[in-house]
PDB file of N, CA and C in Angstrom:
ATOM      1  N   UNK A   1       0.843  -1.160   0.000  1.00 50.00           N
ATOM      2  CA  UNK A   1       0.000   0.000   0.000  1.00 50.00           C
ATOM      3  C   UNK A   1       0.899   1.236   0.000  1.00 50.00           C
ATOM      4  N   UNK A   2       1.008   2.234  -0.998  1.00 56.00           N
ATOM      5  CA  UNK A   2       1.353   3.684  -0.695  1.00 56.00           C
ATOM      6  C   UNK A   2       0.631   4.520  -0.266  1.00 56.00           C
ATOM      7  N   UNK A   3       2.202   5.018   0.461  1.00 59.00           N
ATOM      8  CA  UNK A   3       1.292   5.991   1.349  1.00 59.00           C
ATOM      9  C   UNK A   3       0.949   7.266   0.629  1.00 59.00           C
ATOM     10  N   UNK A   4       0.492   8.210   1.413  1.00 61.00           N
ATOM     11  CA  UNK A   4       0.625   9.655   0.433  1.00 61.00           C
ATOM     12  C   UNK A   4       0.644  11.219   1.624  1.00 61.00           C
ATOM     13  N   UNK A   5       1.418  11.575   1.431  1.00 58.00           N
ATOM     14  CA  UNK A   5       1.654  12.882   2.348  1.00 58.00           C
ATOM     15  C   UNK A   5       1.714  13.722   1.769  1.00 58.00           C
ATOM     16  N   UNK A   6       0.632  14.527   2.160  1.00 67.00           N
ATOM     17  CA  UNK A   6       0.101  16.086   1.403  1.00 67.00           C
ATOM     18  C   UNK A   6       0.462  16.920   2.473  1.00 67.00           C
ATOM     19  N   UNK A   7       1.000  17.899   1.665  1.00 72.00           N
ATOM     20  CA  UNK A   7       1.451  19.299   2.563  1.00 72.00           C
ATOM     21  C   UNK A   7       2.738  19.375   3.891  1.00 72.00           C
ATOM     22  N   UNK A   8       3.417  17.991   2.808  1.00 70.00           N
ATOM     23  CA  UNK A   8       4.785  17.865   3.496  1.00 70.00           C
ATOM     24  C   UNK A   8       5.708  18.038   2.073  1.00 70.00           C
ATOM     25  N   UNK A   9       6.895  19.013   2.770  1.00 76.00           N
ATOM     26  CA  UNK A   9       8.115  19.138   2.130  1.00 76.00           C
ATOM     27  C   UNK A   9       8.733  17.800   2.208  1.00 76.00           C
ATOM     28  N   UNK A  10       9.814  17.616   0.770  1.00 71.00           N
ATOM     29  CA  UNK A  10      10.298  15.847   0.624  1.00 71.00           C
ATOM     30  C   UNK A  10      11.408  15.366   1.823  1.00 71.00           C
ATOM     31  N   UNK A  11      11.445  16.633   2.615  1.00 69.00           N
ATOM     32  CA  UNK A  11      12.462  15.864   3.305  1.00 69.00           C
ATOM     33  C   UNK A  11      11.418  15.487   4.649  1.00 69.00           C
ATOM     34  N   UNK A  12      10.223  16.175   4.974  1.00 70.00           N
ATOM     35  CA  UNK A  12       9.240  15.752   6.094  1.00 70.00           C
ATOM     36  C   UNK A  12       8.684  14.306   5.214  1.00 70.00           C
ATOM     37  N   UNK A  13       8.960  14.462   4.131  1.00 64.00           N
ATOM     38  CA  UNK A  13       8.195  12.984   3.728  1.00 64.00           C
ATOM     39  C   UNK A  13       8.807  11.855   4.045  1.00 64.00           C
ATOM     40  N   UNK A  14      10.254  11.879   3.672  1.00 63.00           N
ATOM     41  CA  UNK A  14      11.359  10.796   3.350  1.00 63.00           C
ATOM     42  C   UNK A  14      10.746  10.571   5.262  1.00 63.00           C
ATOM     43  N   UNK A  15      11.158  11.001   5.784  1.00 64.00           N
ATOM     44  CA  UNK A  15      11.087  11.087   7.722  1.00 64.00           C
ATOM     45  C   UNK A  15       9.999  10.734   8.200  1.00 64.00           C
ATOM     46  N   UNK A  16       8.873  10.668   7.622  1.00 62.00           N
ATOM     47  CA  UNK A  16       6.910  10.106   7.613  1.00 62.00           C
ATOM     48  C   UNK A  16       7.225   8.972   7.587  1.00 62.00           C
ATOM     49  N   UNK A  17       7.743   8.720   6.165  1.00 64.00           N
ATOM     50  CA  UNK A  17       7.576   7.120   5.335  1.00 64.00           C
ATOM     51  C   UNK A  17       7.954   6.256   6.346  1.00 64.00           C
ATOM     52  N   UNK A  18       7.381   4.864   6.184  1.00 68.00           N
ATOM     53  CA  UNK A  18       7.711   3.982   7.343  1.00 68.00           C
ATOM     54  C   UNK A  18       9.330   3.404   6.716  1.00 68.00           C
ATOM     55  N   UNK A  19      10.164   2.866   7.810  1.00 74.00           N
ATOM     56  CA  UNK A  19      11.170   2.109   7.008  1.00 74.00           C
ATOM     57  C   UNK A  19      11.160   1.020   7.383  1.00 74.00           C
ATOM     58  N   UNK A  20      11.524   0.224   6.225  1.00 83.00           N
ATOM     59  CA  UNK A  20      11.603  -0.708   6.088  1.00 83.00           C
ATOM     60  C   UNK A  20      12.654  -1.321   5.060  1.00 83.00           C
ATOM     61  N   UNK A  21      13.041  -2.409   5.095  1.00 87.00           N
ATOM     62  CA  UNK A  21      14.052  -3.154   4.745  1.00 87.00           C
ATOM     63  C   UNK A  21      13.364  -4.507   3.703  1.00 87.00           C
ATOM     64  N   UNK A  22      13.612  -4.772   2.517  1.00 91.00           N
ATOM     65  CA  UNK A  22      13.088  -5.939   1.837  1.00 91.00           C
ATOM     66  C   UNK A  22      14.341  -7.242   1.599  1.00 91.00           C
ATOM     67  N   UNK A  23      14.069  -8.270   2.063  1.00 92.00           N
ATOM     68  CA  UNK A  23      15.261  -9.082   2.429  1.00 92.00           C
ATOM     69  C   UNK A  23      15.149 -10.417   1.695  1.00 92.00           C
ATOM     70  N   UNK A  24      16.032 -11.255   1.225  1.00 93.00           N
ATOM     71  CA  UNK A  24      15.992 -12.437   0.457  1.00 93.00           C
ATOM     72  C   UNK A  24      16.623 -13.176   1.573  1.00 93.00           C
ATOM     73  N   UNK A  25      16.601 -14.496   2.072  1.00 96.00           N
ATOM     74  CA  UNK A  25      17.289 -15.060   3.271  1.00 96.00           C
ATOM     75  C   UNK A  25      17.309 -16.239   2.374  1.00 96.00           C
ATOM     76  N   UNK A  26      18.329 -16.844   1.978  1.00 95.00           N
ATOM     77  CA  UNK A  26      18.886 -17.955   1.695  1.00 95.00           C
ATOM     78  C   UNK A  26      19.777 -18.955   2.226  1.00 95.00           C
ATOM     79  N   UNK A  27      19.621 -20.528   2.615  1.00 96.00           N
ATOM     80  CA  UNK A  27      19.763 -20.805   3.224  1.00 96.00           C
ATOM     81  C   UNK A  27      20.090 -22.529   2.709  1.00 96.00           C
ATOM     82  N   UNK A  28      21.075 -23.013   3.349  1.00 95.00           N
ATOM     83  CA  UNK A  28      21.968 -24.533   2.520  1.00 95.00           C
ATOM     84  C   UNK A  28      22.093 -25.008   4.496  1.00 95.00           C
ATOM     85  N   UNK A  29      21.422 -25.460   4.867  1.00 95.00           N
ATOM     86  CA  UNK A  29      21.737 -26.432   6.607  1.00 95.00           C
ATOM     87  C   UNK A  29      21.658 -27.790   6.141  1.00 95.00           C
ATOM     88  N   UNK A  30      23.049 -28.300   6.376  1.00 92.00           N
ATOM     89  CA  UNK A  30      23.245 -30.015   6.178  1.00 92.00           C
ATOM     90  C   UNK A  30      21.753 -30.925   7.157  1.00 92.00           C
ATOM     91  N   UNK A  31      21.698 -30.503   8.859  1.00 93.00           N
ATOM     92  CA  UNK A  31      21.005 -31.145   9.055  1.00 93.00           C
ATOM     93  C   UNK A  31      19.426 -30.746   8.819  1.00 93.00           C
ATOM     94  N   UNK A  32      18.508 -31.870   8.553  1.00 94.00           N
ATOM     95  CA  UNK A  32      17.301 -31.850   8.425  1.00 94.00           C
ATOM     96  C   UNK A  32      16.331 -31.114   9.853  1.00 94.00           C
ATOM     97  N   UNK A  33      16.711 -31.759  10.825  1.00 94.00           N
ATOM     98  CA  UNK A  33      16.134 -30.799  11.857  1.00 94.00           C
ATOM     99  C   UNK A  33      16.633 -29.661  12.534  1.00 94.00           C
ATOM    100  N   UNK A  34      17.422 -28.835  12.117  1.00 94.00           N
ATOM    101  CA  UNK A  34      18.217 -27.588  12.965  1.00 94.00           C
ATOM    102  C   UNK A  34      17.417 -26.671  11.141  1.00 94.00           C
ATOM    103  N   UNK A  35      17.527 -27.414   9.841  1.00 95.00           N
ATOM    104  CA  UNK A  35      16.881 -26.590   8.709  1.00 95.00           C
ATOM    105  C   UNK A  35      15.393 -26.532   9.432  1.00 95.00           C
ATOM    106  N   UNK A  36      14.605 -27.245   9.254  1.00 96.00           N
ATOM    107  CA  UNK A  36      13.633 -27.293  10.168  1.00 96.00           C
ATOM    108  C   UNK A  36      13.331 -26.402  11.016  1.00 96.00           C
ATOM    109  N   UNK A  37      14.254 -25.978  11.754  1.00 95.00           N
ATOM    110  CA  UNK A  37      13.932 -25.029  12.925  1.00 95.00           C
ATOM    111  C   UNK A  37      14.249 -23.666  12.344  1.00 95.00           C
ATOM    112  N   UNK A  38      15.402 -23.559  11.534  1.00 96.00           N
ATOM    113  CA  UNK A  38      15.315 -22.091  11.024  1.00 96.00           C
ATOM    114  C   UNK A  38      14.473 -21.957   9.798  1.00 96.00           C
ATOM    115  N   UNK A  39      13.698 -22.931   9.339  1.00 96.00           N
ATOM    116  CA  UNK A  39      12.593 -22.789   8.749  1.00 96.00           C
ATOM    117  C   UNK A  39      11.234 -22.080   9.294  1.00 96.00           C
ATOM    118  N   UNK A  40      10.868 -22.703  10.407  1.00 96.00           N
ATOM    119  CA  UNK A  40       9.770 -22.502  11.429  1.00 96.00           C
ATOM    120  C   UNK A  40      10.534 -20.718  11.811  1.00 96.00           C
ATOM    121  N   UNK A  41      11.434 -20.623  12.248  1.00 96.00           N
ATOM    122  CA  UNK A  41      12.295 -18.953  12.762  1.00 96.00           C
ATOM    123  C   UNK A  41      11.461 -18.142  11.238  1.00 96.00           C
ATOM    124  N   UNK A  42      12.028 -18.359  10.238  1.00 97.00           N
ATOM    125  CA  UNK A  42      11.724 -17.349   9.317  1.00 97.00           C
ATOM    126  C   UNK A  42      10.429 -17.163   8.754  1.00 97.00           C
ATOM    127  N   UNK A  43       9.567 -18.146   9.212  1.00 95.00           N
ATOM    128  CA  UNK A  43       8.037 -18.331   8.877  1.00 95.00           C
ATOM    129  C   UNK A  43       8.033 -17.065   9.893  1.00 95.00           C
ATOM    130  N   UNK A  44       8.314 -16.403  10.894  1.00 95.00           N
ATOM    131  CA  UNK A  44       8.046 -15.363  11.947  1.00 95.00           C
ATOM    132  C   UNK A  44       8.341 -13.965  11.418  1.00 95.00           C
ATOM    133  N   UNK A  45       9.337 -14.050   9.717  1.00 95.00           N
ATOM    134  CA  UNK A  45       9.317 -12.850  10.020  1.00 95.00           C
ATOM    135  C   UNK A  45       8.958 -12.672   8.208  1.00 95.00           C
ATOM    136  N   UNK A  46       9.020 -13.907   7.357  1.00 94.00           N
ATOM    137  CA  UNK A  46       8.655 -13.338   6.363  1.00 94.00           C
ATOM    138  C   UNK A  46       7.687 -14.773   5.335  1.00 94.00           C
ATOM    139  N   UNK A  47       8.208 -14.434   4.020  1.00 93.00           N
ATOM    140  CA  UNK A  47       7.022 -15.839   3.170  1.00 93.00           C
ATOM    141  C   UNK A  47       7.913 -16.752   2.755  1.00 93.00           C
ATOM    142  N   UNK A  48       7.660 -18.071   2.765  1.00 93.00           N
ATOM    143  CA  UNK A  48       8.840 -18.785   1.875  1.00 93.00           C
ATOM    144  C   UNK A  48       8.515 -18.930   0.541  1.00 93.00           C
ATOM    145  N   UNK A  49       9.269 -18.455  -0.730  1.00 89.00           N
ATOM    146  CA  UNK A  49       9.351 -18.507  -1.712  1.00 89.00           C
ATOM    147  C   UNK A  49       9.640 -19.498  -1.914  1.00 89.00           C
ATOM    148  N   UNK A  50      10.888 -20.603  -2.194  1.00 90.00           N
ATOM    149  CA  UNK A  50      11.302 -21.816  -2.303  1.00 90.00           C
ATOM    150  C   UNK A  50      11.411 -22.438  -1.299  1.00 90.00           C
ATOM    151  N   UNK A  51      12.499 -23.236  -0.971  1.00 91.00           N
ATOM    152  CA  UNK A  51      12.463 -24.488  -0.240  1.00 91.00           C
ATOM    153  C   UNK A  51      13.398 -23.763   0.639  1.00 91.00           C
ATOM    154  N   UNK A  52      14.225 -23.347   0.218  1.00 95.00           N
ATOM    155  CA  UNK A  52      15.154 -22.597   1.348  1.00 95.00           C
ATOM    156  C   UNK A  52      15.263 -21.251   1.207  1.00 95.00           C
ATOM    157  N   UNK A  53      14.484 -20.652   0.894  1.00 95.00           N
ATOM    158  CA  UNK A  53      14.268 -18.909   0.787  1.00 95.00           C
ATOM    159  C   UNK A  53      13.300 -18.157   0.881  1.00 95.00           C
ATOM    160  N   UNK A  54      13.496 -17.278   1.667  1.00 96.00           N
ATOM    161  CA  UNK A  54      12.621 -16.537   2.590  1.00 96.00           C
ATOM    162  C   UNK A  54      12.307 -15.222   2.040  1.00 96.00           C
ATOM    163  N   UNK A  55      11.465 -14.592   1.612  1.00 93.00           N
ATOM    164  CA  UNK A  55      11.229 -12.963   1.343  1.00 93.00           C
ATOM    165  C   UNK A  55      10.825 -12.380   2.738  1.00 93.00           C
ATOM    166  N   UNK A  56      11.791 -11.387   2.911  1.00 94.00           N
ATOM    167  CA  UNK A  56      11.413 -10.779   4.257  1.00 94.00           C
ATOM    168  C   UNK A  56      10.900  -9.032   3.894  1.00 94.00           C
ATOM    169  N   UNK A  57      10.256  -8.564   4.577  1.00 92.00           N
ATOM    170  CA  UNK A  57       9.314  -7.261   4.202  1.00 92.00           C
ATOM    171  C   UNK A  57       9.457  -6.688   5.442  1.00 92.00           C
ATOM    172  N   UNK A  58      10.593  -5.965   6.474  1.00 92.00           N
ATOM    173  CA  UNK A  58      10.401  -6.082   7.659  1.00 92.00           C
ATOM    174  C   UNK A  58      10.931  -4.447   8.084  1.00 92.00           C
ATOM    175  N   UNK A  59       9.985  -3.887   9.274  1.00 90.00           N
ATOM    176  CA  UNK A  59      10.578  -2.338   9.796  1.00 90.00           C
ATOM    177  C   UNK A  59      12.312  -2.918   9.902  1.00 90.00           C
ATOM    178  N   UNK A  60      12.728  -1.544   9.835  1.00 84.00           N
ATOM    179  CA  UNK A  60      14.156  -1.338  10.036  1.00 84.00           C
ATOM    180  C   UNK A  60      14.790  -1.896  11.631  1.00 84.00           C
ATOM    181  N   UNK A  61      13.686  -1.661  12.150  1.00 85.00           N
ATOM    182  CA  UNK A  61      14.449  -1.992  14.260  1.00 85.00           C
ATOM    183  C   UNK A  61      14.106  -2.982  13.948  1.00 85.00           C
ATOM    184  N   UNK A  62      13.182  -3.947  13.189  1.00 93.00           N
ATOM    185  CA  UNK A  62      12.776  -5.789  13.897  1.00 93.00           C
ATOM    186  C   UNK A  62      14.104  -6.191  12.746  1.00 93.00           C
ATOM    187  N   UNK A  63      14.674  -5.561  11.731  1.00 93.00           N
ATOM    188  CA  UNK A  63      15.736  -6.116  10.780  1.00 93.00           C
ATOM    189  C   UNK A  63      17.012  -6.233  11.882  1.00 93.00           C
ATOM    190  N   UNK A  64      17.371  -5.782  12.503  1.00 93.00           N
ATOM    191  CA  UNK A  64      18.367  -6.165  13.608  1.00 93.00           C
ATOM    192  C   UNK A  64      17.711  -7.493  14.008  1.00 93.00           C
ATOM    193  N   UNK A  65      16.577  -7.196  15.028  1.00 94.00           N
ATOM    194  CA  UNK A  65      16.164  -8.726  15.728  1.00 94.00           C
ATOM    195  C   UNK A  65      16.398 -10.096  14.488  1.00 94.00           C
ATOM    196  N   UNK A  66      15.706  -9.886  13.720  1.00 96.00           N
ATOM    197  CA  UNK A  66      16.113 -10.974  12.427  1.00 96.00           C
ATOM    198  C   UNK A  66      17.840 -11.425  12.001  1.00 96.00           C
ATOM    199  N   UNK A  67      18.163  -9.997  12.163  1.00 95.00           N
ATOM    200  CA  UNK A  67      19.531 -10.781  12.165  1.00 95.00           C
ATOM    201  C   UNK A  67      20.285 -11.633  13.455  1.00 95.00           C
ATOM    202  N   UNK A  68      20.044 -10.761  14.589  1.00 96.00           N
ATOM    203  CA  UNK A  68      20.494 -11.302  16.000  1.00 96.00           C
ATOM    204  C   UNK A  68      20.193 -13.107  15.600  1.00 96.00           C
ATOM    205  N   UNK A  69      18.596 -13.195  15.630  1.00 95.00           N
ATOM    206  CA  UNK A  69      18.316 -14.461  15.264  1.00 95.00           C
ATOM    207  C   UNK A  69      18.982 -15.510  14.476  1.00 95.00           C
ATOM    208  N   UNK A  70      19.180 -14.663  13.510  1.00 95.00           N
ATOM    209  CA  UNK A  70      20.089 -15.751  12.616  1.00 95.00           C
ATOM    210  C   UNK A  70      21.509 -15.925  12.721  1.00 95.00           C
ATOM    211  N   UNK A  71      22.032 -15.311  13.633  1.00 94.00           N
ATOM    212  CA  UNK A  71      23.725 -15.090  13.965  1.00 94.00           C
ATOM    213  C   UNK A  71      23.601 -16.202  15.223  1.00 94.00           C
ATOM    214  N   UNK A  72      22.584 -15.932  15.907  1.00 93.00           N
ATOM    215  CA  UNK A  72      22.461 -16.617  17.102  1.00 93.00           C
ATOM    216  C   UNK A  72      22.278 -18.494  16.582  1.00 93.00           C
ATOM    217  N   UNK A  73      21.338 -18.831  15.427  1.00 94.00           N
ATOM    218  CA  UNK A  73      21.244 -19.724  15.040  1.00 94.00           C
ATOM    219  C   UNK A  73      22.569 -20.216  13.908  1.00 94.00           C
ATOM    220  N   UNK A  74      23.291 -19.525  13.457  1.00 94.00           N
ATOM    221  CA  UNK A  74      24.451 -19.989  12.706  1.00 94.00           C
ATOM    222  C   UNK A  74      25.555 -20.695  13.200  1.00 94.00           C
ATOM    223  N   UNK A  75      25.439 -22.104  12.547  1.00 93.00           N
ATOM    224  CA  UNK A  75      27.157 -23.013  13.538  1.00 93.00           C
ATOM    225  C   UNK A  75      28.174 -23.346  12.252  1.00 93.00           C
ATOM    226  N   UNK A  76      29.017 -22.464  12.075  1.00 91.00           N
ATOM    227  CA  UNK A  76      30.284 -22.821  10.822  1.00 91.00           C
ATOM    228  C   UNK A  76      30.634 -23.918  10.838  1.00 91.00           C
ATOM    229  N   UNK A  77      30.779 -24.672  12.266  1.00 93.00           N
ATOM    230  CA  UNK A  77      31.333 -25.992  12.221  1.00 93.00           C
ATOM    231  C   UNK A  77      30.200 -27.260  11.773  1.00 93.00           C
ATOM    232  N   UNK A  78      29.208 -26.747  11.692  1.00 92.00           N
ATOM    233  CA  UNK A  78      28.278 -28.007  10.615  1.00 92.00           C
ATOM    234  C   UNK A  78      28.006 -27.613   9.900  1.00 92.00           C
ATOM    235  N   UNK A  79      28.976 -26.560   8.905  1.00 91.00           N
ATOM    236  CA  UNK A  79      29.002 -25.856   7.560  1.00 91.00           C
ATOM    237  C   UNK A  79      27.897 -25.286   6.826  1.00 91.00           C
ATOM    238  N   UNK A  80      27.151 -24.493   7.754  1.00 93.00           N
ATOM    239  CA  UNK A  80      25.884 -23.949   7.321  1.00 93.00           C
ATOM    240  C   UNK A  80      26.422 -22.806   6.452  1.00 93.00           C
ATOM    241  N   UNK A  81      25.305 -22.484   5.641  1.00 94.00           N
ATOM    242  CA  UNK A  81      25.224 -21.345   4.375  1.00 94.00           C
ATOM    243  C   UNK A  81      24.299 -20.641   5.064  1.00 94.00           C
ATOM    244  N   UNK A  82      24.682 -19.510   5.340  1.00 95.00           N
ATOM    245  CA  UNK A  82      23.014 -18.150   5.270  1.00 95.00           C
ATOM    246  C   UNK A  82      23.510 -16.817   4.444  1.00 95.00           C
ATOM    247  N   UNK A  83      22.673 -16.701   3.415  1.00 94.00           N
ATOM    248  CA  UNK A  83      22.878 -15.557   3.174  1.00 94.00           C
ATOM    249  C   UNK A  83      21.534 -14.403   2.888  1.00 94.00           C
ATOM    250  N   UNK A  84      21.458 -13.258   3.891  1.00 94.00           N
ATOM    251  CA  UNK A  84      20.769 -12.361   3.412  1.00 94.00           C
ATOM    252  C   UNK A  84      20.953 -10.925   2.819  1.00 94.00           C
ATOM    253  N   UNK A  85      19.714 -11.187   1.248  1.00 92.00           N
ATOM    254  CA  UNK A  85      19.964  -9.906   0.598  1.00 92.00           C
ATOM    255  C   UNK A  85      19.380  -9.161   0.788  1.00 92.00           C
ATOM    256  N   UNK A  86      19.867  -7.725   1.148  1.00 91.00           N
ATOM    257  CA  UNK A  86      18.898  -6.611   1.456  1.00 91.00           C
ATOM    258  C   UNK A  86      18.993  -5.405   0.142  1.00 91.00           C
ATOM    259  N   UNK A  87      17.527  -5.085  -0.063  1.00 84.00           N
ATOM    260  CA  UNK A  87      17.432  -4.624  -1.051  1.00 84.00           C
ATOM    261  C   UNK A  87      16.460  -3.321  -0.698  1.00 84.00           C
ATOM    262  N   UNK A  88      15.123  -2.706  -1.749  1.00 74.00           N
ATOM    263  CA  UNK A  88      13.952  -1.352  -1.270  1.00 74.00           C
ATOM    264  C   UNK A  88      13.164  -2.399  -2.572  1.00 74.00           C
ATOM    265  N   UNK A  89      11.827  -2.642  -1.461  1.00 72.00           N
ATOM    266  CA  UNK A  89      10.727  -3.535  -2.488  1.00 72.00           C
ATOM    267  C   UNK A  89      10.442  -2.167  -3.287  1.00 72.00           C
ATOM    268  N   UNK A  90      10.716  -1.429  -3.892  1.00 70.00           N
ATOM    269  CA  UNK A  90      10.565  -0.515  -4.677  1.00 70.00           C
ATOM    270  C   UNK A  90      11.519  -0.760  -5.476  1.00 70.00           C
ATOM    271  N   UNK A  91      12.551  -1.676  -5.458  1.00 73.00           N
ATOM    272  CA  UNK A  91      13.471  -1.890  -6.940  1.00 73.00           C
ATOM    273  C   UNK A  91      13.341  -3.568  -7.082  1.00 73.00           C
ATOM    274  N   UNK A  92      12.358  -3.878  -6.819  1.00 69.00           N
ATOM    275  CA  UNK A  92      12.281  -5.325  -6.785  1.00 69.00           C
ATOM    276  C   UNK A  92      11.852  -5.685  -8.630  1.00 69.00           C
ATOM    277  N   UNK A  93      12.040  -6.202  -8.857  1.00 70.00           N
ATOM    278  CA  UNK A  93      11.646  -6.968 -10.523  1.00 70.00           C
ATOM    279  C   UNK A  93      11.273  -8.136 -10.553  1.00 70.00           C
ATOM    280  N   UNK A  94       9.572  -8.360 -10.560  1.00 64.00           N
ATOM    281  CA  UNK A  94       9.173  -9.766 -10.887  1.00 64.00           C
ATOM    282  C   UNK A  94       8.653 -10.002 -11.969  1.00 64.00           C
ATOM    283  N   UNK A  95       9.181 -11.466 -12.104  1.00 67.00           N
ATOM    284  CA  UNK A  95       8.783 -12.301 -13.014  1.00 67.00           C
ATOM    285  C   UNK A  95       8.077 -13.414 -12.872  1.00 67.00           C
ATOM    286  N   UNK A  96       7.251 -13.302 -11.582  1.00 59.00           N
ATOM    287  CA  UNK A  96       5.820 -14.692 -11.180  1.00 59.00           C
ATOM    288  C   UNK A  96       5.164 -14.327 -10.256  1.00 59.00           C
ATOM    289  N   UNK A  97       4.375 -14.821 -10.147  1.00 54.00           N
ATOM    290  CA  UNK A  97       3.311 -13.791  -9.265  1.00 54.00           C
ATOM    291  C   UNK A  97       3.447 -13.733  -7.871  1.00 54.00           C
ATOM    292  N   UNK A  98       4.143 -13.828  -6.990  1.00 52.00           N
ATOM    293  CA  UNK A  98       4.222 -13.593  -6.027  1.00 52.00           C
ATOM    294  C   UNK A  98       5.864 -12.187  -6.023  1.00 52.00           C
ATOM    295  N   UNK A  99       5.388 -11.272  -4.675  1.00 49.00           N
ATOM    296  CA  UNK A  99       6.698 -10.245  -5.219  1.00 49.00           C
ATOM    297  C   UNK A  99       7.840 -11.103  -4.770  1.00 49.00           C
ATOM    298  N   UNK A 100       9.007 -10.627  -5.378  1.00 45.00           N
ATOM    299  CA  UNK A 100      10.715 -11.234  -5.814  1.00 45.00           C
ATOM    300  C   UNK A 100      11.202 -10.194  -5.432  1.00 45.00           C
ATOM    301  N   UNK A 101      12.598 -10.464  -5.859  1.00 45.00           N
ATOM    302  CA  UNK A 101      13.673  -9.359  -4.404  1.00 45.00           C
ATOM    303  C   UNK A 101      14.506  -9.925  -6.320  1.00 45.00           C
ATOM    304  N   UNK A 102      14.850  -9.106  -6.899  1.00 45.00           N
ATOM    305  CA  UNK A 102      15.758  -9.072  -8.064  1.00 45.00           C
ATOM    306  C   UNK A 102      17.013  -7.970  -7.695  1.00 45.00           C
ATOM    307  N   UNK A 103      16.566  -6.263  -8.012  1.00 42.00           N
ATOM    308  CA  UNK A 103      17.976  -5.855  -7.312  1.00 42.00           C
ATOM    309  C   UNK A 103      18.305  -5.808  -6.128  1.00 42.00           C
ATOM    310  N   UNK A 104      19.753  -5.261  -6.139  1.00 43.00           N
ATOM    311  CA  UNK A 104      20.003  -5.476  -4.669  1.00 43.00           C
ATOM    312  C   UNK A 104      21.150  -4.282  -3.956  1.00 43.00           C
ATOM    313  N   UNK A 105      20.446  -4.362  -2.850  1.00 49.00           N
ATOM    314  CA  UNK A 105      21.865  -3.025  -2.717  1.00 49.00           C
ATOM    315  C   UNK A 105      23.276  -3.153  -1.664  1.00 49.00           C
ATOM    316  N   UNK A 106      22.917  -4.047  -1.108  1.00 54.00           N
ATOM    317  CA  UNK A 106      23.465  -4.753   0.246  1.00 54.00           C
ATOM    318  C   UNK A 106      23.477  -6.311   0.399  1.00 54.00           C
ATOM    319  N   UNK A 107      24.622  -6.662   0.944  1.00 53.00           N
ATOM    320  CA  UNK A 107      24.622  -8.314   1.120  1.00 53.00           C
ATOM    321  C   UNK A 107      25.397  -8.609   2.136  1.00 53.00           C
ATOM    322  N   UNK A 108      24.424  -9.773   2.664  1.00 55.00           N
ATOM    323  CA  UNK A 108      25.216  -9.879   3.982  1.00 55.00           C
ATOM    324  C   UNK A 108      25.632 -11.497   4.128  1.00 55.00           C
ATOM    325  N   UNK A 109      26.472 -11.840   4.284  1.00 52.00           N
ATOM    326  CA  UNK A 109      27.212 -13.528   3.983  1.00 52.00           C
ATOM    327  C   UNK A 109      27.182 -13.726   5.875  1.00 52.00           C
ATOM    328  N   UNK A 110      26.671 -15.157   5.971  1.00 51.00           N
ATOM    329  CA  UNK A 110      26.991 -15.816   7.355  1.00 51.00           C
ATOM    330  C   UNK A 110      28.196 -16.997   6.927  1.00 51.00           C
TER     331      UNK A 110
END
């Protein structure tokens, strides 16, 4: 939904607008039940697109908590993959009907 602010100068607007962060969370966990569980984690904060990827749509302060979460859930030594892309669902480019995260402006490797 856009918003619309009448009888604000663009910099009272940019400062209105809610923020938010649009995020791709991708994800390779060897075991079946610890994937499992950070499956069930990201059902909390966004949609699953595939089998291991998450579209996240989230305010700017809960995008920290999401990450805490996933730093907190990451173990190198059973060679997990996470990677989230942060992007503005305003430069997103789809090609199927549900919205997609195509550009990107930021990337963050676990």
């Amino acid at each position: 939904m856009k918003m619309t602010f009448y009888n604000l100068d663009s910099v009272s607007k940019e400062f209105a607008r809610k923020k938010t962060k649009f995020c791709l969370v991708i994800y390779d966990i060897v075991s079946n039940k610890r994937r499992l569980k950070l499956a069930k984690l990201l059902e909390g904060y966004g949609t699953r697109v595939q089998r291991s990827c998450f579209e996240v749509d989230i305010e700017k302060l809960n995008f920290e908590l999401l990450i805490k979460d996933i730093r907190d859930f990451y173990q190198a030594d059973e060679g997990d993959n996470i990677i989230v892309y942060v992007g503005h669902k305003e430069e997103t480019v789809v090609f199927n009907p549900y919205d997609g995260a195509e550009l990107l402006e930021e990337i963050l490797f676990f």
